[in-house]
Coordinates of C-alpha atoms in Angstrom, one line a residue:
M1 CA 0.0 0.0 0.0
G2 CA 1.1 3.5 -0.7
D3 CA 0.7 4.6 3.0
P4 CA 1.2 1.5 5.3
K5 CA 0.5 3.6 8.4
G6 CA -2.5 5.5 6.9
F7 CA -5.0 3.7 9.2
L8 CA -3.0 5.0 12.2
K9 CA -3.0 8.7 11.1
T10 CA -6.5 9.1 9.5
A11 CA -9.9 8.6 11.2
R12 CA -12.9 7.2 9.4
E13 CA -14.9 9.9 7.7
T14 CA -18.0 9.7 5.5
P15 CA -20.0 12.4 3.7
R16 CA -22.3 14.5 5.6
R17 CA -26.1 14.1 5.0
R18 CA -27.9 17.2 3.9
P19 CA -29.9 18.9 6.7
V20 CA -33.1 17.1 7.5
D21 CA -35.3 20.1 7.0
V22 CA -33.8 20.6 3.6
R23 CA -33.9 17.1 2.2
L24 CA -37.5 16.5 3.3
T25 CA -38.6 19.2 0.8
D26 CA -37.2 17.2 -2.1
W27 CA -36.4 13.7 -3.3
R28 CA -32.8 14.1 -4.1
E29 CA -30.1 11.9 -2.6
V30 CA -29.3 12.8 0.9
Y31 CA -25.5 13.0 0.9
E32 CA -23.4 16.1 0.3
P33 CA -20.4 16.0 -2.1
F34 CA -17.2 14.5 -0.8
A35 CA -13.9 16.0 -2.0
A36 CA -11.5 13.7 -4.0
E37 CA -8.7 14.6 -1.6
R38 CA -10.7 13.3 1.4
T39 CA -11.5 10.1 -0.4
E40 CA -7.9 9.6 -1.2
R41 CA -7.1 9.9 2.5
Q42 CA -9.8 7.5 3.4
A43 CA -8.5 5.0 0.8
A44 CA -5.1 5.2 2.5
R45 CA -6.6 3.6 5.6
C46 CA -6.6 0.2 3.8
M47 CA -3.9 -1.4 5.9
D48 CA -2.1 -3.9 3.7
C49 CA -3.5 -6.6 5.9
G50 CA -2.1 -9.6 4.1
I51 CA -5.3 -11.6 4.0
P52 CA -8.1 -9.1 2.9
F53 CA -11.1 -10.6 4.6
C54 CA -13.2 -7.9 2.8
H55 CA -13.0 -10.2 -0.1
N56 CA -14.9 -12.8 2.0
G57 CA -17.5 -10.2 2.9
C58 CA -18.2 -9.4 -0.7
P59 CA -19.8 -12.0 -2.9
L60 CA -18.6 -10.2 -6.0
G61 CA -15.0 -10.6 -5.0
N62 CA -14.2 -7.0 -5.5
L63 CA -10.6 -6.2 -5.5
I64 CA -10.9 -3.8 -2.7
P65 CA -7.3 -3.4 -1.6
E66 CA -6.2 -2.8 -5.2
W67 CA -8.5 0.1 -6.0
N68 CA -8.1 1.6 -2.5
D69 CA -4.3 1.8 -3.3
L70 CA -5.0 3.2 -6.7
V71 CA -7.3 5.9 -5.2
Y72 CA -4.7 6.8 -2.7
R73 CA -2.2 7.3 -5.5
A74 CA -4.9 9.5 -7.4
D75 CA -5.0 7.0 -10.3
W76 CA -8.8 7.1 -10.5
A77 CA -9.0 5.8 -14.1
E78 CA -7.2 2.6 -13.2
A79 CA -9.2 2.3 -10.0
A80 CA -12.4 2.3 -12.1
E81 CA -11.0 -0.4 -14.3
R82 CA -10.2 -2.6 -11.3
L83 CA -13.7 -1.9 -9.9
H84 CA -15.4 -2.8 -13.1
A85 CA -13.4 -6.1 -13.4
T86 CA -15.8 -7.6 -10.8
N87 CA -18.8 -5.3 -10.6
N88 CA -21.0 -4.2 -13.5
F89 CA -22.8 -1.5 -11.6
P90 CA -20.8 -0.2 -8.7
E91 CA -22.9 3.0 -8.6
F92 CA -25.8 0.8 -7.5
T93 CA -24.0 -1.2 -4.9
G94 CA -22.1 1.9 -3.7
R95 CA -25.5 3.5 -2.8
L96 CA -27.7 0.5 -1.9
C97 CA -25.5 -2.3 -0.5
P98 CA -25.2 -2.5 3.3
A99 CA -21.5 -3.1 2.9
P100 CA -20.8 -6.6 4.3
C101 CA -17.2 -6.0 3.0
E102 CA -16.8 -3.3 5.7
A103 CA -18.1 -5.7 8.4
A104 CA -15.3 -8.0 7.3
C105 CA -12.5 -5.4 7.1
V106 CA -9.5 -6.4 9.2
L107 CA -9.1 -2.9 10.5
G108 CA -12.7 -3.3 11.9
I109 CA -11.5 -5.9 14.5
N110 CA -10.6 -3.1 16.9
A111 CA -11.2 0.2 15.0
E112 CA -13.5 1.8 12.5
P113 CA -13.3 0.0 9.2
V114 CA -12.3 1.4 5.9
T115 CA -15.0 3.4 4.1
I116 CA -15.1 0.8 1.3
K117 CA -18.6 1.7 0.1
Q118 CA -17.8 5.4 -0.1
V119 CA -14.6 4.9 -2.0
E120 CA -16.4 2.6 -4.4
V121 CA -19.2 5.1 -5.2
E122 CA -16.6 8.0 -5.5
I123 CA -14.6 5.9 -8.1
I124 CA -17.5 5.2 -10.3
D125 CA -19.1 8.7 -10.0
R126 CA -15.8 10.2 -11.0
A127 CA -15.4 7.7 -13.9
W128 CA -18.8 8.8 -15.3
A129 CA -18.0 12.4 -14.9
D130 CA -14.6 12.0 -16.7
G131 CA -16.2 10.1 -19.6
G132 CA -14.4 6.9 -18.6
V133 CA -17.5 4.7 -18.7
T134 CA -18.3 3.8 -22.3
P135 CA -20.2 1.0 -24.2
L136 CA -18.2 -2.2 -24.7
P137 CA -19.9 -4.0 -27.6
P138 CA -18.7 -7.4 -28.6
S139 CA -16.1 -7.8 -31.3
S140 CA -18.1 -10.6 -32.9
L141 CA -21.5 -12.3 -32.5
T142 CA -22.1 -16.0 -31.7
G143 CA -25.4 -16.4 -33.4
H144 CA -27.1 -17.4 -30.2
S145 CA -29.9 -15.5 -28.6
V146 CA -30.8 -15.3 -24.9
A147 CA -33.9 -14.1 -23.2
V148 CA -33.5 -12.6 -19.7
V149 CA -36.8 -12.3 -17.9
G150 CA -36.7 -9.5 -15.4
S151 CA -34.5 -6.4 -15.4
G152 CA -33.5 -6.0 -11.8
P153 CA -29.8 -6.1 -10.8
A154 CA -29.4 -9.9 -11.5
G155 CA -31.1 -9.7 -14.9
L156 CA -29.1 -6.6 -15.9
A157 CA -25.8 -8.1 -14.8
A158 CA -26.5 -11.3 -16.7
A159 CA -27.7 -9.5 -19.8
Q160 CA -24.6 -7.2 -19.9
Q161 CA -22.2 -10.1 -19.5
L162 CA -23.9 -12.1 -22.2
T163 CA -24.2 -9.3 -24.6
R164 CA -20.5 -8.5 -24.2
A165 CA -19.7 -12.2 -24.9
G166 CA -21.4 -11.8 -28.3
H167 CA -24.8 -13.3 -27.7
Q168 CA -28.0 -11.4 -28.8
V169 CA -29.8 -10.7 -25.5
T170 CA -33.4 -9.5 -25.1
V171 CA -34.5 -8.4 -21.6
F172 CA -38.1 -8.7 -20.9
E173 CA -39.7 -6.3 -18.3
A174 CA -43.3 -6.2 -17.3
D175 CA -43.0 -2.6 -16.2
D176 CA -42.9 0.3 -18.6
L177 CA -39.2 1.0 -18.1
P178 CA -36.3 -1.3 -17.1
G179 CA -34.8 -1.6 -13.7
G180 CA -37.2 -3.7 -11.6
L181 CA -37.2 -2.6 -8.0
L182 CA -34.1 -0.5 -8.7
R183 CA -36.5 1.8 -10.5
Y184 CA -39.8 1.5 -8.8
G185 CA -39.0 0.0 -5.4
I186 CA -36.0 2.1 -4.4
P187 CA -36.9 5.8 -3.4
E188 CA -35.1 8.6 -5.4
F189 CA -33.5 9.9 -2.1
K190 CA -31.5 6.6 -1.9
M191 CA -30.6 6.4 -5.6
E192 CA -31.5 9.0 -8.2
K193 CA -32.8 7.1 -11.4
R194 CA -30.3 9.0 -13.6
H195 CA -27.7 6.5 -12.4
L196 CA -29.9 3.6 -13.6
D197 CA -30.8 5.4 -16.9
R198 CA -27.3 5.9 -18.1
R199 CA -26.4 2.2 -17.4
I200 CA -29.5 1.2 -19.5
D201 CA -28.2 3.6 -22.2
Q202 CA -24.8 2.0 -22.1
M203 CA -26.3 -1.5 -22.3
T204 CA -28.4 -0.5 -25.3
A205 CA -25.4 0.9 -27.1
E206 CA -23.6 -2.4 -26.5
G207 CA -26.4 -4.2 -28.2
T208 CA -28.8 -5.5 -25.4
R209 CA -32.4 -5.2 -26.4
F210 CA -35.0 -4.2 -23.8
S211 CA -38.7 -5.2 -24.3
C212 CA -40.6 -3.3 -21.7
G213 CA -44.4 -3.5 -20.8
V214 CA -44.2 -7.1 -21.7
P215 CA -45.1 -9.6 -18.9
V216 CA -43.8 -13.0 -19.8
T217 CA -46.5 -15.4 -18.7
S218 CA -46.0 -18.4 -21.0
T219 CA -43.3 -20.4 -22.6
A220 CA -44.6 -19.5 -26.1
Q221 CA -43.2 -16.0 -25.6
L222 CA -39.7 -17.5 -25.3
D223 CA -39.8 -19.7 -28.4
G224 CA -36.7 -19.3 -30.6
F225 CA -34.2 -18.3 -27.9
S226 CA -31.1 -20.5 -27.4
A227 CA -31.3 -20.0 -23.6
V228 CA -33.4 -18.3 -21.0
V229 CA -32.4 -16.6 -17.7
L230 CA -35.1 -16.2 -15.2
A231 CA -34.4 -13.1 -13.0
G232 CA -37.9 -12.1 -11.9
G233 CA -37.0 -11.8 -8.1
A234 CA -38.8 -13.0 -5.1
R235 CA -41.8 -10.7 -5.1
V236 CA -44.4 -12.6 -3.2
A237 CA -44.7 -10.4 0.0
R238 CA -45.1 -11.9 3.5
E239 CA -48.6 -11.4 4.7
L240 CA -50.0 -10.6 8.1
P241 CA -53.2 -12.7 8.5
V242 CA -54.7 -11.1 11.6
P243 CA -58.3 -9.8 12.0
G244 CA -59.1 -6.6 10.2
R245 CA -56.5 -7.2 7.4
E246 CA -59.2 -6.6 4.9
L247 CA -59.7 -3.0 6.0
A248 CA -59.0 -0.1 3.5
G249 CA -55.7 1.7 4.1
I250 CA -53.6 -1.4 4.7
H251 CA -51.1 -2.0 1.9
Q252 CA -47.9 -4.0 1.1
A253 CA -44.8 -1.9 0.9
M254 CA -44.5 -2.9 -2.7
E255 CA -47.8 -1.5 -3.5
Y256 CA -47.0 1.8 -1.9
L257 CA -43.4 2.5 -2.9
P258 CA -43.8 1.8 -6.7
L259 CA -46.7 4.2 -6.9
A260 CA -44.8 6.9 -4.9
N261 CA -41.9 6.4 -7.3
R262 CA -44.0 6.7 -10.4
L263 CA -46.5 9.3 -9.5
G264 CA -45.0 11.4 -6.8
P265 CA -47.6 13.7 -5.1
D266 CA -50.3 12.2 -7.4
S267 CA -50.0 8.8 -5.9
P268 CA -53.4 7.3 -4.9
I269 CA -51.8 5.8 -1.7
T270 CA -50.4 8.8 0.2
A271 CA -49.3 9.4 3.8
A272 CA -50.2 13.1 3.6
G273 CA -51.8 14.3 6.8
K274 CA -52.1 10.7 8.1
H275 CA -50.9 8.7 11.2
V276 CA -48.8 6.0 9.5
V277 CA -47.7 2.7 11.0
I278 CA -45.0 0.6 9.2
I279 CA -44.8 -3.0 10.2
G280 CA -41.3 -4.2 9.6
G281 CA -37.9 -2.7 10.7
G282 CA -35.7 -3.5 7.7
D283 CA -34.5 -1.5 4.8
T284 CA -37.8 -1.6 3.0
G285 CA -39.5 -0.2 6.2
A286 CA -36.9 2.6 6.2
D287 CA -37.7 3.4 2.6
C288 CA -41.4 3.6 3.5
L289 CA -40.5 5.9 6.4
G290 CA -38.5 8.3 4.3
T291 CA -41.3 8.4 1.6
A292 CA -44.1 8.9 4.2
L293 CA -42.2 11.8 5.7
R294 CA -41.7 13.4 2.3
Q295 CA -45.4 13.0 1.6
G296 CA -46.3 14.9 4.7
A297 CA -47.3 12.3 7.1
R298 CA -48.7 13.5 10.5
S299 CA -46.8 10.9 12.4
V300 CA -44.9 7.6 11.5
T301 CA -44.3 4.7 13.7
Q302 CA -42.2 1.7 12.7
L303 CA -42.9 -1.6 14.4
E304 CA -40.4 -4.4 14.7
I305 CA -41.1 -7.9 16.3
M306 CA -37.6 -8.4 17.3
P307 CA -36.0 -6.8 20.3
K308 CA -33.8 -3.7 19.8
P309 CA -30.4 -4.8 18.7
P310 CA -27.3 -3.8 20.5
K311 CA -25.2 -0.8 19.3
S312 CA -22.0 -2.9 19.1
R313 CA -21.2 -6.3 17.7
P314 CA -22.6 -9.0 19.9
A315 CA -20.4 -11.9 21.1
G316 CA -22.5 -14.4 19.1
Q317 CA -21.7 -12.5 15.9
P318 CA -17.9 -12.2 15.8
W319 CA -15.8 -10.5 13.1
P320 CA -15.9 -11.1 10.0
T321 CA -19.5 -11.8 10.1
Y322 CA -22.1 -9.1 9.3
P323 CA -23.5 -8.2 12.7
M324 CA -27.2 -7.4 13.6
I325 CA -26.6 -4.1 15.4
Y326 CA -28.7 -0.9 15.8
R327 CA -28.4 1.2 12.7
V328 CA -29.7 4.6 11.9
A329 CA -30.5 5.1 8.2
S330 CA -31.0 8.6 6.8
A331 CA -34.8 8.1 7.0
H332 CA -34.6 7.5 10.8
E333 CA -32.8 10.7 11.2
E334 CA -35.7 12.5 9.5
G335 CA -38.4 11.6 12.0
G336 CA -40.7 8.9 13.2
D337 CA -40.6 6.5 16.1
R338 CA -39.2 2.9 16.3
V339 CA -40.9 0.4 18.6
Y340 CA -39.3 -3.0 19.2
A341 CA -40.5 -6.4 20.4
V342 CA -44.1 -6.0 19.6
S343 CA -46.5 -8.1 17.5
T344 CA -49.7 -6.8 15.8
E345 CA -52.7 -8.7 17.0
E346 CA -55.5 -7.0 14.9
F347 CA -56.5 -4.0 12.9
L348 CA -59.4 -1.9 14.0
G349 CA -61.7 0.0 11.6
G350 CA -64.8 2.2 11.5
A351 CA -68.2 1.7 9.9
D352 CA -66.7 2.9 6.6
G353 CA -64.3 0.0 6.4
Q354 CA -61.2 2.2 6.9
V355 CA -58.5 1.3 9.3
E356 CA -58.4 3.6 12.3
A357 CA -56.0 1.7 14.7
L358 CA -54.1 -1.4 15.3
A359 CA -53.8 -3.4 18.5
L360 CA -50.4 -4.9 19.5
T361 CA -48.7 -6.7 22.4
E362 CA -45.2 -6.9 23.6
V363 CA -43.4 -10.2 22.9
V364 CA -40.4 -11.9 24.5
F365 CA -38.2 -14.8 23.2
E366 CA -39.0 -17.9 25.3
G367 CA -38.4 -21.6 24.5
G368 CA -37.2 -20.8 21.0
R369 CA -40.2 -18.7 20.0
L370 CA -41.7 -15.3 20.5
A371 CA -44.4 -15.3 23.2
P372 CA -46.9 -12.5 24.0
V373 CA -46.5 -10.7 27.4
L374 CA -49.7 -10.7 29.3
E375 CA -51.6 -7.4 29.9
T376 CA -49.4 -5.4 27.5
R377 CA -52.0 -4.9 24.7
R378 CA -52.3 -1.3 23.5
E379 CA -53.6 0.5 20.5
F380 CA -52.0 2.8 17.9
A381 CA -54.0 5.2 15.9
C382 CA -53.3 4.9 12.2
E383 CA -55.0 5.7 8.9
L384 CA -52.4 4.1 6.8
V385 CA -50.6 0.8 7.5
L386 CA -47.6 -0.4 5.3
L387 CA -46.5 -4.1 5.5
A388 CA -42.7 -4.3 5.0
M389 CA -42.1 -7.8 6.4
G390 CA -40.0 -9.2 3.6
F391 CA -40.8 -11.6 0.8
T392 CA -41.5 -15.4 0.7
G393 CA -40.4 -16.4 -2.8
A394 CA -41.1 -16.3 -6.5
E395 CA -44.5 -15.7 -8.1
K396 CA -45.3 -19.2 -9.4
P397 CA -48.6 -18.6 -11.4
G398 CA -47.9 -17.9 -15.0
L399 CA -44.4 -18.4 -16.5
L400 CA -42.9 -20.6 -13.8
T401 CA -46.0 -22.9 -13.8
D402 CA -46.0 -23.0 -17.6
L403 CA -42.3 -23.8 -17.7
G404 CA -42.7 -26.6 -15.1
V405 CA -39.6 -25.7 -13.2
E406 CA -39.1 -27.4 -9.8
F407 CA -38.9 -25.4 -6.5
D408 CA -36.8 -25.9 -3.4
Q409 CA -38.1 -26.2 0.1
R410 CA -38.1 -22.5 0.5
G411 CA -40.2 -21.8 -2.5
N412 CA -37.4 -20.6 -4.7
V413 CA -36.7 -21.9 -8.2
A414 CA -34.5 -24.9 -7.8
R415 CA -31.2 -24.9 -9.8
D416 CA -28.1 -27.1 -10.1
A417 CA -24.4 -26.2 -9.6
G418 CA -24.5 -24.3 -12.9
Y419 CA -27.6 -22.2 -12.2
Q420 CA -29.7 -24.3 -14.5
T421 CA -33.2 -25.1 -13.5
S422 CA -34.9 -28.6 -13.9
V423 CA -35.8 -27.5 -17.5
P424 CA -32.8 -27.7 -19.8
G425 CA -31.6 -24.4 -21.2
V426 CA -33.5 -22.4 -18.6
F427 CA -31.3 -20.7 -15.9
V428 CA -32.3 -18.7 -12.8
A429 CA -30.3 -15.9 -11.0
G430 CA -30.9 -13.6 -8.2
D431 CA -33.7 -13.6 -5.7
M432 CA -35.8 -16.0 -7.8
G433 CA -33.4 -18.7 -7.1
R434 CA -31.8 -17.5 -3.8
G435 CA -34.7 -15.9 -2.0
Q436 CA -34.7 -12.3 -0.7
S437 CA -31.1 -11.1 -0.5
L438 CA -28.9 -8.1 -1.1
I439 CA -28.2 -6.3 -4.4
V440 CA -24.6 -7.4 -4.2
W441 CA -25.6 -11.0 -4.3
A442 CA -28.0 -10.4 -7.1
I443 CA -25.3 -8.9 -9.3
A444 CA -22.9 -11.7 -8.3
E445 CA -25.4 -14.3 -9.3
G446 CA -26.3 -12.5 -12.5
R447 CA -22.5 -12.5 -13.5
S448 CA -22.2 -16.2 -12.5
A449 CA -25.3 -17.4 -14.2
A450 CA -24.1 -15.6 -17.4
A451 CA -20.9 -17.5 -17.4
C452 CA -22.9 -20.8 -17.1
V453 CA -25.2 -19.8 -19.9
D454 CA -22.2 -19.0 -22.0
Q455 CA -20.7 -22.4 -21.3
Y456 CA -24.0 -24.2 -22.0
L457 CA -24.1 -22.4 -25.4
G458 CA -20.4 -23.2 -26.1
A459 CA -20.2 -20.8 -28.9
L460 CA -16.6 -19.5 -28.8
D461 CA -13.2 -21.0 -28.0
R462 CA -12.2 -18.5 -25.4
P463 CA -11.7 -18.3 -21.7
R464 CA -14.8 -18.8 -19.5
L465 CA -16.6 -15.7 -18.3
P466 CA -15.9 -14.8 -14.6
V467 CA -17.9 -16.7 -12.0
A468 CA -18.3 -14.8 -8.7
I469 CA -20.1 -17.4 -6.6
A470 CA -21.7 -20.8 -6.7
P471 CA -25.5 -21.0 -6.4
T472 CA -25.1 -22.6 -3.0
A473 CA -22.9 -19.9 -1.6
R474 CA -24.2 -18.2 1.6
P475 CA -22.9 -15.3 3.7
L476 CA -20.6 -16.2 6.6
V477 CA -22.7 -16.5 9.7

């Protein structure tokens, strides 16, 4: 490393978030600019540790020490080359990934880890600004065609890899524009859609075709393709089957967020002037929180069934695992309350069928299960309830049923060691095969599945495309 003592001389520093009262008036990203010189000093904290456990934390296998050193030396162009060697879309992961690489940073054993995520996003933003990101069309075509169903991060990664390998790729997307949940599930204040749009433009210039507004519901729509990659995600939302669930004003998060992203203030589901309760304490719940506050909610309360996590790494989750600790997202800074260790028992409504309140009880973990605490029932007033409790698997009716693919015990599309489903020539990548996971895992699976499709087609005598992970790989726990 250029400065082997950088981690001893420089403290961890990340960009400041714009003032809350300012950012609540718009939908722009929350972070202020971060000077290149400050990023170079942060990169110098990478400590030449010998065994970079950050690689273990990152399923993409990002070459983190290499591009940290290049940034320290102000060789931003080469750093971008190193970054793109393993990651098709670092501007997505740099904004949306929770950075398991930082949890695995060796410096993090007894100090603040390197700001890997921030260095990553600064590299790619600078590369775009300097004109260093250009289309990379294939030098020749194989004559094979591949259908990619779904344009989320897994589908986009698979499509770009296969296009660059010389195959004619068509990406089918049911929505009117490509991107999947990157476009309509992620609020603008977390990632402005211009970052997505310019990648779509790059992929189009490389030769990838996008067929949007086209739900693929039968195998007949895929006739003529040499191979198929299923990348439709795990979009079956977890339900809350309690009395009163049928009341008006109770919505799944993925009913609420896409409408807010599409229509802004004209969304038919709005938090404006309402008491809002969000059930679920994860990232999707935080996205609902930030959206509701920008819409002008009267109050927002986020409920979580698990107890409040500790502020520091618990003993049962040692380095280099990703710890379940108390985290404050930008949305949590902006307002609202978080209530832990509670379970919703029922929804209460008026004669008009509109939800007016919910009843909950406190819970404790006993005998391997969460049990209610007696005499702790209380009610929360609410006119809008958002369910953000995660997802249970892929949507089976339609294409998956028509294809006849097999499913695993968790409801995901089953695949072999080469990402191929039980139907020859049909592959699966991302949440549809893995279950709900992180964007970094989706991109890694898209790249890896693309390599398997390329080998299956066997069109060219050339080295194999890079494989990031096996389909059975899991985070270290």
